[in-house]
């Protein structure tokens, strides 16, 4: 079974802090994704990566950056956390062929105080 | 307007009822996915469809490509089916998925 592991289920940080969310997958997937999920808005793509050191902006990249130094690990960085970044963050991965499904982590519920 | 629209947004059913959740999309897609999210966050892929119909246990998913519409049916619903169901579509070109906002299902014993 594919395993996508997010480093924290719950995280509380303060405004202005630099926040790192880590995601690791064990199936050698080329593509990895970071989403945020808010009530009434559904899943929105922040960034995705289609290979090591490669990244593309999604719909809402402002205030975020990403890092993919190894194929199995995709990190989301909040450069200077703000209260409007309080949300559920979900990581996903899949093989490059589009016909393959995405596999999701359990999510990180991040609160910025 | 979202590229993918789901209805209803919320659904409450009695145990044993037959349930239908609908998904309409306005963009050309190559495959449509039905996802399930239980309270607590984790998302599981239920089905991936590019045509016709798929069945897994009490769950059935259908898609009509011409009408750009898909349905998820649950037969003999059970309280453990209570979850948010999300449809998502995507194209062969590009990596982006288009997500619906989800249908929150509660099945009452």
Short mmCIF file of C-alpha atoms in Angstrom, two decimals:
data_model
loop_
_atom_site.label_atom_id
_atom_site.label_comp_id
_atom_site.label_asym_id
_atom_site.label_seq_id
_atom_site.Cartn_x
_atom_site.Cartn_y
_atom_site.Cartn_z
CA UNK A 1 0.00 0.00 0.00
CA UNK A 2 1.10 3.51 -0.78
CA UNK A 3 2.01 5.52 2.28
CA UNK A 4 2.04 9.31 2.28
CA UNK A 5 3.19 10.57 5.65
CA UNK A 6 2.82 14.13 6.89
CA UNK A 7 5.05 15.07 9.78
CA UNK A 8 2.37 16.51 12.08
CA UNK A 9 -1.40 16.03 12.48
CA UNK A 10 -1.79 19.24 14.50
CA UNK A 11 0.47 22.26 14.67
CA UNK A 12 0.15 25.60 16.43
CA UNK A 13 2.46 28.47 15.50
CA UNK A 14 2.62 32.20 16.01
CA UNK A 15 2.25 35.02 13.49
CA UNK A 16 5.53 35.78 11.77
CA UNK A 17 7.13 32.39 12.42
CA UNK A 18 8.66 30.37 9.60
CA UNK A 19 6.75 27.10 9.41
CA UNK A 20 7.83 23.84 7.75
CA UNK A 21 5.36 21.11 6.79
CA UNK A 22 6.99 17.87 5.68
CA UNK A 23 5.59 15.14 3.46
CA UNK A 24 7.20 11.80 2.61
CA UNK A 25 5.95 9.12 0.20
CA UNK A 26 7.27 5.61 -0.17
CA UNK A 27 6.14 4.63 -3.68
CA UNK A 28 8.69 6.39 -5.87
CA UNK A 29 6.02 8.75 -7.22
CA UNK A 30 7.27 11.49 -9.54
CA UNK A 31 4.50 13.98 -8.75
CA UNK A 32 3.81 15.50 -5.37
CA UNK A 33 1.26 18.14 -4.37
CA UNK A 34 0.43 20.48 -1.52
CA UNK A 35 -3.20 21.55 -1.01
CA UNK A 36 -5.04 23.56 1.58
CA UNK A 37 -8.61 22.79 2.46
CA UNK A 38 -11.03 25.35 3.87
CA UNK A 39 -14.77 25.04 4.58
CA UNK A 40 -16.84 25.87 1.52
CA UNK A 41 -13.78 26.22 -0.71
CA UNK A 42 -12.71 22.62 -1.08
CA UNK A 43 -9.18 21.63 -1.95
CA UNK A 44 -7.00 24.30 -3.51
CA UNK A 45 -3.60 23.60 -5.00
CA UNK A 46 -0.70 25.57 -3.52
CA UNK A 47 2.27 24.03 -5.34
CA UNK A 48 3.17 20.84 -7.10
CA UNK A 49 6.40 19.16 -8.09
CA UNK A 50 6.88 16.80 -11.03
CA UNK A 51 10.49 15.89 -10.30
CA UNK A 52 13.33 16.53 -7.89
CA UNK A 53 14.10 20.25 -7.67
CA UNK A 54 11.21 21.00 -10.06
CA UNK A 55 8.13 22.90 -8.92
CA UNK A 56 5.20 24.79 -10.31
CA UNK A 57 2.80 27.23 -8.71
CA UNK A 58 -0.76 26.18 -8.18
CA UNK A 59 -3.78 28.40 -7.63
CA UNK A 60 -2.75 30.02 -4.33
CA UNK A 61 1.06 30.10 -3.99
CA UNK A 62 1.32 33.52 -2.31
CA UNK A 63 2.95 33.32 1.11
CA UNK A 64 4.25 29.79 0.50
CA UNK A 65 7.33 28.17 -0.94
CA UNK A 66 8.30 24.53 -1.46
CA UNK A 67 11.38 22.38 -1.55
CA UNK A 68 11.98 19.01 -3.18
CA UNK A 69 15.58 17.95 -2.71
CA UNK A 70 14.81 14.21 -2.75
CA UNK A 71 12.18 12.34 -4.74
CA UNK A 72 10.37 11.03 -1.68
CA UNK A 73 10.14 14.30 0.26
CA UNK A 74 8.20 17.47 -0.50
CA UNK A 75 8.25 20.33 1.99
CA UNK A 76 5.87 23.26 2.25
CA UNK A 77 7.26 26.42 3.84
CA UNK A 78 5.29 29.33 5.23
CA UNK A 79 7.87 32.09 5.06
CA UNK A 80 6.17 34.34 7.63
CA UNK A 81 3.01 32.76 8.97
CA UNK A 82 -0.16 34.82 9.10
CA UNK A 83 -3.53 34.10 10.66
CA UNK A 84 -5.18 33.65 7.24
CA UNK A 85 -2.96 30.63 6.72
CA UNK A 86 -4.78 28.76 9.46
CA UNK A 87 -6.11 25.77 7.55
CA UNK A 88 -5.94 22.04 6.88
CA UNK A 89 -2.95 21.19 4.69
CA UNK A 90 -2.92 18.01 2.64
CA UNK A 91 -0.05 16.44 0.75
CA UNK A 92 -0.59 14.02 -2.14
CA UNK A 93 1.53 12.05 -4.58
CA UNK A 94 1.06 9.99 -7.73
CA UNK A 95 2.89 8.52 -10.67
CA UNK A 96 3.43 10.92 -13.56
CA UNK A 97 0.91 9.27 -15.86
CA UNK A 98 -2.27 11.22 -15.35
CA UNK A 99 -4.48 8.13 -15.31
CA UNK A 100 -3.01 7.21 -11.94
CA UNK A 101 -4.90 8.32 -8.80
CA UNK A 102 -3.52 10.65 -6.18
CA UNK A 103 -2.67 9.26 -2.76
CA UNK A 104 -3.19 11.62 0.15
CA UNK A 105 -1.61 12.01 3.56
CA UNK A 106 -3.73 12.37 6.70
CA UNK A 107 -3.41 16.14 6.70
CA UNK A 108 -1.94 18.73 9.06
CA UNK A 109 -4.33 21.05 10.86
CA UNK A 110 -2.31 24.24 11.25
CA UNK A 111 -3.36 27.07 13.54
CA UNK A 112 -1.59 30.41 13.40
CA UNK A 113 -2.16 32.53 16.51
CA UNK B 1 -18.00 29.42 -11.07
CA UNK B 2 -16.15 26.24 -10.15
CA UNK B 3 -15.12 23.93 -12.92
CA UNK B 4 -16.56 21.05 -10.86
CA UNK B 5 -19.88 21.35 -9.05
CA UNK B 6 -21.30 18.85 -6.59
CA UNK B 7 -24.79 18.43 -5.20
CA UNK B 8 -26.08 18.29 -2.62
CA UNK B 9 -23.64 20.07 -0.30
CA UNK B 10 -25.07 18.30 2.74
CA UNK B 11 -27.06 15.09 2.94
CA UNK B 12 -28.62 13.28 5.89
CA UNK B 13 -30.00 9.78 5.40
CA UNK B 14 -31.43 6.98 7.50
CA UNK B 15 -29.46 3.78 7.68
CA UNK B 16 -30.38 1.51 4.78
CA UNK B 17 -31.34 4.28 2.36
CA UNK B 18 -30.05 4.49 -1.20
CA UNK B 19 -27.89 7.58 -1.62
CA UNK B 20 -26.90 9.53 -4.74
CA UNK B 21 -24.32 12.29 -4.95
CA UNK B 22 -23.98 14.19 -8.21
CA UNK B 23 -21.01 15.84 -9.88
CA UNK B 24 -21.06 18.07 -12.98
CA UNK B 25 -18.02 19.51 -14.66
CA UNK B 26 -17.57 22.25 -17.21
CA UNK B 27 -14.06 21.47 -18.44
CA UNK B 28 -12.85 18.66 -20.64
CA UNK B 29 -11.36 15.97 -18.45
CA UNK B 30 -9.66 12.65 -19.05
CA UNK B 31 -10.67 10.96 -15.81
CA UNK B 32 -12.94 11.69 -12.89
CA UNK B 33 -12.13 10.64 -9.33
CA UNK B 34 -14.39 10.08 -6.35
CA UNK B 35 -12.66 10.61 -3.00
CA UNK B 36 -13.79 9.97 0.57
CA UNK B 37 -12.69 12.03 3.54
CA UNK B 38 -13.55 10.89 7.05
CA UNK B 39 -13.58 13.28 10.04
CA UNK B 40 -9.96 13.84 10.99
CA UNK B 41 -8.77 14.57 7.50
CA UNK B 42 -7.34 11.64 5.56
CA UNK B 43 -8.57 11.31 1.97
CA UNK B 44 -8.99 7.97 0.24
CA UNK B 45 -9.48 7.44 -3.48
CA UNK B 46 -12.66 5.40 -4.11
CA UNK B 47 -12.93 5.36 -7.89
CA UNK B 48 -11.26 6.64 -11.02
CA UNK B 49 -13.52 6.72 -14.08
CA UNK B 50 -13.03 7.65 -17.69
CA UNK B 51 -16.20 6.00 -18.99
CA UNK B 52 -19.13 3.82 -17.96
CA UNK B 53 -19.58 2.45 -14.49
CA UNK B 54 -17.55 0.95 -11.65
CA UNK B 55 -18.70 -0.95 -8.57
CA UNK B 56 -16.93 -1.67 -5.31
CA UNK B 57 -19.01 -3.31 -2.63
CA UNK B 58 -21.99 -1.06 -1.90
CA UNK B 59 -20.52 1.85 -3.88
CA UNK B 60 -21.26 2.45 -7.55
CA UNK B 61 -19.87 5.27 -9.68
CA UNK B 62 -21.09 6.23 -13.13
CA UNK B 63 -19.98 8.81 -15.64
CA UNK B 64 -21.61 10.26 -18.76
CA UNK B 65 -18.88 11.91 -20.80
CA UNK B 66 -21.27 13.61 -23.25
CA UNK B 67 -23.29 15.20 -20.47
CA UNK B 68 -20.20 15.90 -18.32
CA UNK B 69 -21.85 14.33 -15.31
CA UNK B 70 -20.95 11.67 -12.78
CA UNK B 71 -22.85 10.11 -9.90
CA UNK B 72 -21.78 8.21 -6.81
CA UNK B 73 -24.37 5.83 -5.40
CA UNK B 74 -24.32 4.11 -2.02
CA UNK B 75 -26.68 1.19 -1.56
CA UNK B 76 -27.89 0.08 1.89
CA UNK B 77 -26.18 3.05 3.56
CA UNK B 78 -24.56 2.58 6.96
CA UNK B 79 -23.40 5.06 9.64
CA UNK B 80 -19.79 4.22 8.79
CA UNK B 81 -20.43 5.75 5.33
CA UNK B 82 -20.68 9.16 7.03
CA UNK B 83 -17.94 11.23 5.45
CA UNK B 84 -17.29 13.99 2.95
CA UNK B 85 -17.33 12.77 -0.65
CA UNK B 86 -15.35 14.78 -3.18
CA UNK B 87 -15.27 14.51 -6.95
CA UNK B 88 -12.22 15.65 -8.88
CA UNK B 89 -11.40 15.78 -12.57
CA UNK B 90 -8.27 16.33 -14.53
CA UNK B 91 -6.79 16.31 -18.01
CA UNK B 92 -4.04 14.37 -19.69
CA UNK B 93 -2.07 17.57 -20.14
CA UNK B 94 -0.93 19.31 -17.00
CA UNK B 95 -0.89 18.06 -13.46
CA UNK B 96 -3.77 19.93 -11.98
CA UNK B 97 -6.94 18.39 -10.63
CA UNK B 98 -10.22 20.30 -10.43
CA UNK B 99 -11.97 19.55 -7.16
CA UNK B 100 -15.59 19.89 -6.17
CA UNK B 101 -16.27 21.40 -2.76
CA UNK B 102 -17.53 18.11 -1.38
CA UNK B 103 -20.77 16.57 -0.14
CA UNK B 104 -21.04 15.99 3.59
CA UNK B 105 -23.00 12.79 4.21
CA UNK B 106 -24.41 11.79 7.60
CA UNK B 107 -26.10 8.41 7.93
CA UNK B 108 -28.25 8.11 11.04
CA UNK B 109 -28.75 4.70 12.68
#
